[in-house]
mmCIF file of C-alpha atoms in Angstrom:
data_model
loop_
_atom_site.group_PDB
_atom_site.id
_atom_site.type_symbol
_atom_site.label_atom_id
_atom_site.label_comp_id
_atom_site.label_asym_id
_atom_site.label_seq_id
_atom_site.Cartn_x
_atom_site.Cartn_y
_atom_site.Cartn_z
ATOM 1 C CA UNK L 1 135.124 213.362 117.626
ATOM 2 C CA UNK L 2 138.660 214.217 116.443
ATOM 3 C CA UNK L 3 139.119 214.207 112.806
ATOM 4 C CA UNK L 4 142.308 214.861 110.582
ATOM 5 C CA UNK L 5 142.003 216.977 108.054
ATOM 6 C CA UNK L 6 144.670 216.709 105.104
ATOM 7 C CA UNK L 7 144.705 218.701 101.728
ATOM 8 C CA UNK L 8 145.464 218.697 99.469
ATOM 9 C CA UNK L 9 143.099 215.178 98.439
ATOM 10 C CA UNK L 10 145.232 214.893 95.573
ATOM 11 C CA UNK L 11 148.515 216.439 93.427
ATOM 12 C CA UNK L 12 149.669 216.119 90.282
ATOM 13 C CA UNK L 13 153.339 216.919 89.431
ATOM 14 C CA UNK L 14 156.235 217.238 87.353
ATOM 15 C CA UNK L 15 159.121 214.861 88.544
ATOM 16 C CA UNK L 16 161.895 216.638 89.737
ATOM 17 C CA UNK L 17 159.153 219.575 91.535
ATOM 18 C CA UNK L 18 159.079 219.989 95.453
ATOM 19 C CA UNK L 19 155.737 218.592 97.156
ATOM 20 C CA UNK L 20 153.746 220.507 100.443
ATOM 21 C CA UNK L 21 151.357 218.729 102.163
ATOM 22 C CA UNK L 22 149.711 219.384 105.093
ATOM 23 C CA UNK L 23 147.178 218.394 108.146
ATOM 24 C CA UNK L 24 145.207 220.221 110.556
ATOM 25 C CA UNK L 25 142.820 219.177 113.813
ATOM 26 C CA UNK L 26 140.687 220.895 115.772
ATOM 27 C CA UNK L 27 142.109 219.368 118.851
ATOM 28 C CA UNK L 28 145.768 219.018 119.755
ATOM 29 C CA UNK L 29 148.108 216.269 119.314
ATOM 30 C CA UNK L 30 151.179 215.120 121.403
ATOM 31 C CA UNK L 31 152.305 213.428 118.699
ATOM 32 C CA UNK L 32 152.223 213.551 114.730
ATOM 33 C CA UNK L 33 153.137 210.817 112.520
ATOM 34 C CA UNK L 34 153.264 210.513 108.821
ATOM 35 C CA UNK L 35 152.803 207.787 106.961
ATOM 36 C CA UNK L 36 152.746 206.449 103.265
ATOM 37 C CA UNK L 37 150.546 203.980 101.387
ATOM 38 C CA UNK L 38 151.574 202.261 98.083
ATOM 39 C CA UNK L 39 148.681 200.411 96.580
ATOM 40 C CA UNK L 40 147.881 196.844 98.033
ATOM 41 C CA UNK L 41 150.304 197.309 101.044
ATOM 42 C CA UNK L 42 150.331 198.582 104.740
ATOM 43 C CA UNK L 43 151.335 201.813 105.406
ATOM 44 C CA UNK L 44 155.075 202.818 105.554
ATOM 45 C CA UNK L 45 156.177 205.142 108.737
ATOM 46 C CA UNK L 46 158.017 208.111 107.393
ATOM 47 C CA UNK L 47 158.262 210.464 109.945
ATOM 48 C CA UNK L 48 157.391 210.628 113.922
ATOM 49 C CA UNK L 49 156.984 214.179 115.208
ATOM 50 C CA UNK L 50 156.793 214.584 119.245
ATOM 51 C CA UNK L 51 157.354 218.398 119.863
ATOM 52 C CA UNK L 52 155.572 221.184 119.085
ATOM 53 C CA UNK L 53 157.970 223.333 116.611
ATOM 54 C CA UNK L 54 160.050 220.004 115.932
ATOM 55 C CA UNK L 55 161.035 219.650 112.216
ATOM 56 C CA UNK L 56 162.371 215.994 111.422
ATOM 57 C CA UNK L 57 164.350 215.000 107.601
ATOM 58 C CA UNK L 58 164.238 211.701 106.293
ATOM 59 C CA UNK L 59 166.079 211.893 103.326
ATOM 60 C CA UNK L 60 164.454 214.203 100.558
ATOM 61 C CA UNK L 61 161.393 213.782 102.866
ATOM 62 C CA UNK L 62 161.128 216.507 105.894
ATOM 63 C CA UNK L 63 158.160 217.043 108.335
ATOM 64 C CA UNK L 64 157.650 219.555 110.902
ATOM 65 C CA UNK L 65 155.326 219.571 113.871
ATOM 66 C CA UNK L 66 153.278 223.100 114.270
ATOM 67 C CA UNK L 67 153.540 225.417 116.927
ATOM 68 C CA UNK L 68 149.792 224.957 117.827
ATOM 69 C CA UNK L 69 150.065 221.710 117.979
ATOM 70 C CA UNK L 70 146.778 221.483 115.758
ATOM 71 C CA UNK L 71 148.948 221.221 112.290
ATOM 72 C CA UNK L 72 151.552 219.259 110.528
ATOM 73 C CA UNK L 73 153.285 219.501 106.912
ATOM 74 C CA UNK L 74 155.309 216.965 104.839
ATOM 75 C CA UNK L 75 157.582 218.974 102.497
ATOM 76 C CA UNK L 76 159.009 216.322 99.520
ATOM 77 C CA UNK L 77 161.903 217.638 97.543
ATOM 78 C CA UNK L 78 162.801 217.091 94.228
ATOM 79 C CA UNK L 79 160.104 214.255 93.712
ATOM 80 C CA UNK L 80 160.926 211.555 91.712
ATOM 81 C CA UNK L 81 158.420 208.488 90.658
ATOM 82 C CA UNK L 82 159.062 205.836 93.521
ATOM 83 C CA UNK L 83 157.022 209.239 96.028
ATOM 84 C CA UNK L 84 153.964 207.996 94.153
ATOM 85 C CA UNK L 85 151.185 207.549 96.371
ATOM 86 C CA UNK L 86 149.142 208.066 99.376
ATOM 87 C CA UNK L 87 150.530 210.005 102.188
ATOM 88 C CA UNK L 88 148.517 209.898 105.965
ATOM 89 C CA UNK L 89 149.139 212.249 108.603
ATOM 90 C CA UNK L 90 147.679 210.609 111.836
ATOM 91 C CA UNK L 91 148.303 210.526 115.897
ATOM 92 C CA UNK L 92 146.869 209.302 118.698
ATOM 93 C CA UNK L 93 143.758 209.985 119.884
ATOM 94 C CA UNK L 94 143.479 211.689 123.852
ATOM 95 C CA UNK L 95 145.805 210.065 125.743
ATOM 96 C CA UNK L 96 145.641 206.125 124.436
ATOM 97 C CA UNK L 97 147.657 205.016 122.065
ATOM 98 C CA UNK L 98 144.910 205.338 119.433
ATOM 99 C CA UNK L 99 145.945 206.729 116.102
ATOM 100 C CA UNK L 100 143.842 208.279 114.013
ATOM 101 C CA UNK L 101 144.546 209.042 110.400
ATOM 102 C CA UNK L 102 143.538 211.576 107.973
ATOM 103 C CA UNK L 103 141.921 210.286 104.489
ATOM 104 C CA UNK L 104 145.288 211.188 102.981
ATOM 105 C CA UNK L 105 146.756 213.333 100.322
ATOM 106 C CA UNK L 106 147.472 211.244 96.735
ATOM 107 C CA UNK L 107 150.414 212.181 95.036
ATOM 108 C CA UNK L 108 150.698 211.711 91.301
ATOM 109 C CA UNK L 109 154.051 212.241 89.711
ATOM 110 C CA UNK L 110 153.436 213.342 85.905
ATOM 111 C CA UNK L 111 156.433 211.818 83.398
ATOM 112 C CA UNK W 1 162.120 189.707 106.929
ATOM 113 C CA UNK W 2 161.339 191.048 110.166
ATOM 114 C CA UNK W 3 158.368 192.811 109.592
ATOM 115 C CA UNK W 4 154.997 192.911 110.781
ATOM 116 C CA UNK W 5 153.441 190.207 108.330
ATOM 117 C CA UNK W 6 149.149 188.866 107.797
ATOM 118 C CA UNK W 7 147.796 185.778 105.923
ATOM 119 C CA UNK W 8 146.056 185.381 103.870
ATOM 120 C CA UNK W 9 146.733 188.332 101.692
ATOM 121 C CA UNK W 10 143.202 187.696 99.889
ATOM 122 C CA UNK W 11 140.698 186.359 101.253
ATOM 123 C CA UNK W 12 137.525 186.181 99.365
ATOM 124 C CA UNK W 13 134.623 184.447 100.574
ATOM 125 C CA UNK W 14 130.435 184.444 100.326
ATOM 126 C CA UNK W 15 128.291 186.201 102.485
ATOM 127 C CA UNK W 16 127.390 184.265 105.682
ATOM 128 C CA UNK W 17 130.574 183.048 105.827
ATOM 129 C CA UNK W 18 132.908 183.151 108.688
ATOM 130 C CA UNK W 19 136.631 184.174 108.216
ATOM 131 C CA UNK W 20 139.804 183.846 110.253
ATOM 132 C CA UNK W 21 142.860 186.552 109.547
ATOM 133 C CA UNK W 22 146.012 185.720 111.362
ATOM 134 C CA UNK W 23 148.791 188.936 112.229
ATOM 135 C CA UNK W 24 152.604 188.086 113.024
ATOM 136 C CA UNK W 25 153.840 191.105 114.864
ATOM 137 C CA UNK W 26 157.585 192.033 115.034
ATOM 138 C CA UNK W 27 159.012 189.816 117.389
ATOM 139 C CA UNK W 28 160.152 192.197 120.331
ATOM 140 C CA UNK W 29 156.346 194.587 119.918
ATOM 141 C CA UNK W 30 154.242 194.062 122.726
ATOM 142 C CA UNK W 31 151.685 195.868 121.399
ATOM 143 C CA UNK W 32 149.066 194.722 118.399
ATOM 144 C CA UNK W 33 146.903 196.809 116.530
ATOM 145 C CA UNK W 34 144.524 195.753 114.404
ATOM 146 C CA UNK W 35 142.583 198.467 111.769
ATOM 147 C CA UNK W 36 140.462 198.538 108.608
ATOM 148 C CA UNK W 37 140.896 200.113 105.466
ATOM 149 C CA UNK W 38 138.177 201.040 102.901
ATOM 150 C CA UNK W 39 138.756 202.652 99.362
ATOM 151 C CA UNK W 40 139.577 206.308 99.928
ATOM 152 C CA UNK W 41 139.895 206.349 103.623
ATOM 153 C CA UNK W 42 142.739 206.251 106.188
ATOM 154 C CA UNK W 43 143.003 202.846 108.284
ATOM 155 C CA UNK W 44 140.226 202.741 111.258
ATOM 156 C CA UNK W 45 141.293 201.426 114.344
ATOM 157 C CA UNK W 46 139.807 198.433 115.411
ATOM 158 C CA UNK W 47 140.822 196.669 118.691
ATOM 159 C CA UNK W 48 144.690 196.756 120.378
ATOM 160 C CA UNK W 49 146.285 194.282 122.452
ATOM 161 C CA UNK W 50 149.050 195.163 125.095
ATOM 162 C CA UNK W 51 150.408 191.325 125.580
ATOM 163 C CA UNK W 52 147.629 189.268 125.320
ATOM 164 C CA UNK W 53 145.338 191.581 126.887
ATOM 165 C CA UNK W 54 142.615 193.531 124.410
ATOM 166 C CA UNK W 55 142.503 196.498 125.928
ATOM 167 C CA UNK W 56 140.256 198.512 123.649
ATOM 168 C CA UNK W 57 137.737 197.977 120.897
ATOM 169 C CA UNK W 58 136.220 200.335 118.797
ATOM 170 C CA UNK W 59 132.332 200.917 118.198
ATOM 171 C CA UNK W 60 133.405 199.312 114.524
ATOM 172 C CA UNK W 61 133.800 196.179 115.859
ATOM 173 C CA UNK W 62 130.452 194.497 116.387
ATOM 174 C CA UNK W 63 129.534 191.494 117.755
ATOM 175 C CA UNK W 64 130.305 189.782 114.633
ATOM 176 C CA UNK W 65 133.924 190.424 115.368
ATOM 177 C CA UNK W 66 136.403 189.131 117.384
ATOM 178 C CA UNK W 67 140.169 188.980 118.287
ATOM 179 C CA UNK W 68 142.492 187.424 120.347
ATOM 180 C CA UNK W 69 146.192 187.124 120.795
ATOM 181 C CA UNK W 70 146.260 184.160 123.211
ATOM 182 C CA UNK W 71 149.993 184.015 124.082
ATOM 183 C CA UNK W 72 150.683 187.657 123.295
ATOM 184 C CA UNK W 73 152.394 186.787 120.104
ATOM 185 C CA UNK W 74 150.628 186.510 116.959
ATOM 186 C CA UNK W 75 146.777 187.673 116.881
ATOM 187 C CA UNK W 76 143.314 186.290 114.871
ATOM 188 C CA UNK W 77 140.448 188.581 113.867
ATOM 189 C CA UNK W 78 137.860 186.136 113.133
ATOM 190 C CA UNK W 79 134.467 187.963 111.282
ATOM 191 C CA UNK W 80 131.263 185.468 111.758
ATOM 192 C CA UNK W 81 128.299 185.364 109.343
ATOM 193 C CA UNK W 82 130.362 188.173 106.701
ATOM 194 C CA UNK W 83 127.805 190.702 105.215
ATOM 195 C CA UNK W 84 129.609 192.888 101.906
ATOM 196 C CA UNK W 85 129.902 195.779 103.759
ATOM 197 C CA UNK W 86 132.913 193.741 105.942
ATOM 198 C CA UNK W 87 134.752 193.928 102.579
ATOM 199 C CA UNK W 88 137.827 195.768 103.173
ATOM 200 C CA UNK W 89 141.384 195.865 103.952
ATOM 201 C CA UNK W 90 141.910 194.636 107.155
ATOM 202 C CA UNK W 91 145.432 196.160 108.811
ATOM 203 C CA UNK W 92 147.538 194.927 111.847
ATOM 204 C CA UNK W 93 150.294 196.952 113.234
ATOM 205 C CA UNK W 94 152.136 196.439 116.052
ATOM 206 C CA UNK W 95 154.330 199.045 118.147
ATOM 207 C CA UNK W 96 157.516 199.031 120.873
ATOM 208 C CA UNK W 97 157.189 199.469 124.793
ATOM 209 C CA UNK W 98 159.100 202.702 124.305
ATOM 210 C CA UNK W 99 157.848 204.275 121.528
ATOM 211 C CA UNK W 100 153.951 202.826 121.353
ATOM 212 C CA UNK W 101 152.904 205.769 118.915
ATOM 213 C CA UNK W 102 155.045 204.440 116.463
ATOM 214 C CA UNK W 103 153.164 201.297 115.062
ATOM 215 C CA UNK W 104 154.762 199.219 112.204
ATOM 216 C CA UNK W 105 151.882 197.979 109.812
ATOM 217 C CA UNK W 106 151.594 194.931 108.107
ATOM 218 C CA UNK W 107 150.891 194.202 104.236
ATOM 219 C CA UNK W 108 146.783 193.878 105.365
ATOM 220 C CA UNK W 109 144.444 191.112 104.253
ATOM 221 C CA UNK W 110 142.296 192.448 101.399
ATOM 222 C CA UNK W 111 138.690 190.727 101.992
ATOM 223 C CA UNK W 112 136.138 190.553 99.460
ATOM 224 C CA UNK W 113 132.404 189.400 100.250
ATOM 225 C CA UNK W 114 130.495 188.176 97.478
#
């Protein structure tokens, strides 16, 4: 079945550095969406992606939909300690509405 | 708040036992998702609802499992006779007409199954 591959699992980083993260699938996706996950809440919509080459900022957060449709990346700059925690990549599966997530990326922020 | 919110946030209970979860979607959402979450994985989609119809469920959800959203407002995910390896976070999201991709998640009810 479709799968979402994310790397990297984890990071560990100086405040202030910029963070790449990124997702692959072997099939393609119409839409990419990234999420984040603090611990002992629901995930947090970032960033919806709908066309292939698209590159979407949300603040110091900015996310770009590949050209194959296949891949996605989450670029963070200048992290700061409130970015700690798990980002998702996910879309919908097919056609339905789906959505599949990666196991996500886990973003440590060293003081 | 406007948000998607779930009760109870805990829920802990012994196995055999049957629990109820209860989703509040954002108000003008006519669509209700509900997944599950274990340690170190991304959500797994469950079941959806468009309105109060349940339009898909996944091969997760066994017998032991069901939902409903009877007046296409809030939703229940009831779990009968609870075995440990139901313990999880247990997600509900719910997404717009125009934009259904995006879905809005909820806090999640954390259950634990002694």
């Amino acid at each position: 079945g479709q799968q979402l591959n994310q790397s990297p699992q984890s990071m560990f980083i100086q405040e202030g550095e910029d963070v790449s993260m990124n997702c692959t699938s072997s099939s393609i996706f119409n839409t990419w969406l990234w999420y984040k996950q603090e611990p002992g809440e629901g995930p947090v919509l970032l960033i919806a992606l709908y066309k292939a080459g698209e590159l979407t900022s949300n603040g110091r957060l900015t996310a770009q939909f590949g050209i194959t449709r296949k891949d996605s990346f989450l670029n963070i700059s200048a992290s700061i300690p409130s970015d700690v925690g798990i980002y998702f990549c996910a879309g919908p599966m097919n056609r339905d509405d789906k959505i599949i997530f990666g196991k996500g990326t886990r973003l440590h922020i060293l003081p | 708040d406007t948000g998607v919110s779930q009760n109870p946030r805990h829920k802990i209970t012994k196995r055999g036992q049957n629990v109820t979860f209860r989703c509040d979607p954002i108000s003008e959402h006519n669509r209700l998702y509900w997944y599950r979450q274990t340690l170190g994985q991304g959500p797994e989609f469950l079941t959806y609802f468009q309105n109060e119809a349940q339009l898909e469920k996944s091969r997760l959800l066994s017998d032991r499992f069901s939902a409903e959203r009877p007046k296409g407002s809030f939703s229940t995910l009831e779990i009968q006779r609870t075995e440990q390896g139901d313990s999880a976070m247990y997600l509900c999201a719910s997404s717009p007409r125009s934009r259904s991709n995006e879905q809005f998640f909820g806090p999640g009810t954390r259950l634990t199954v002694l």
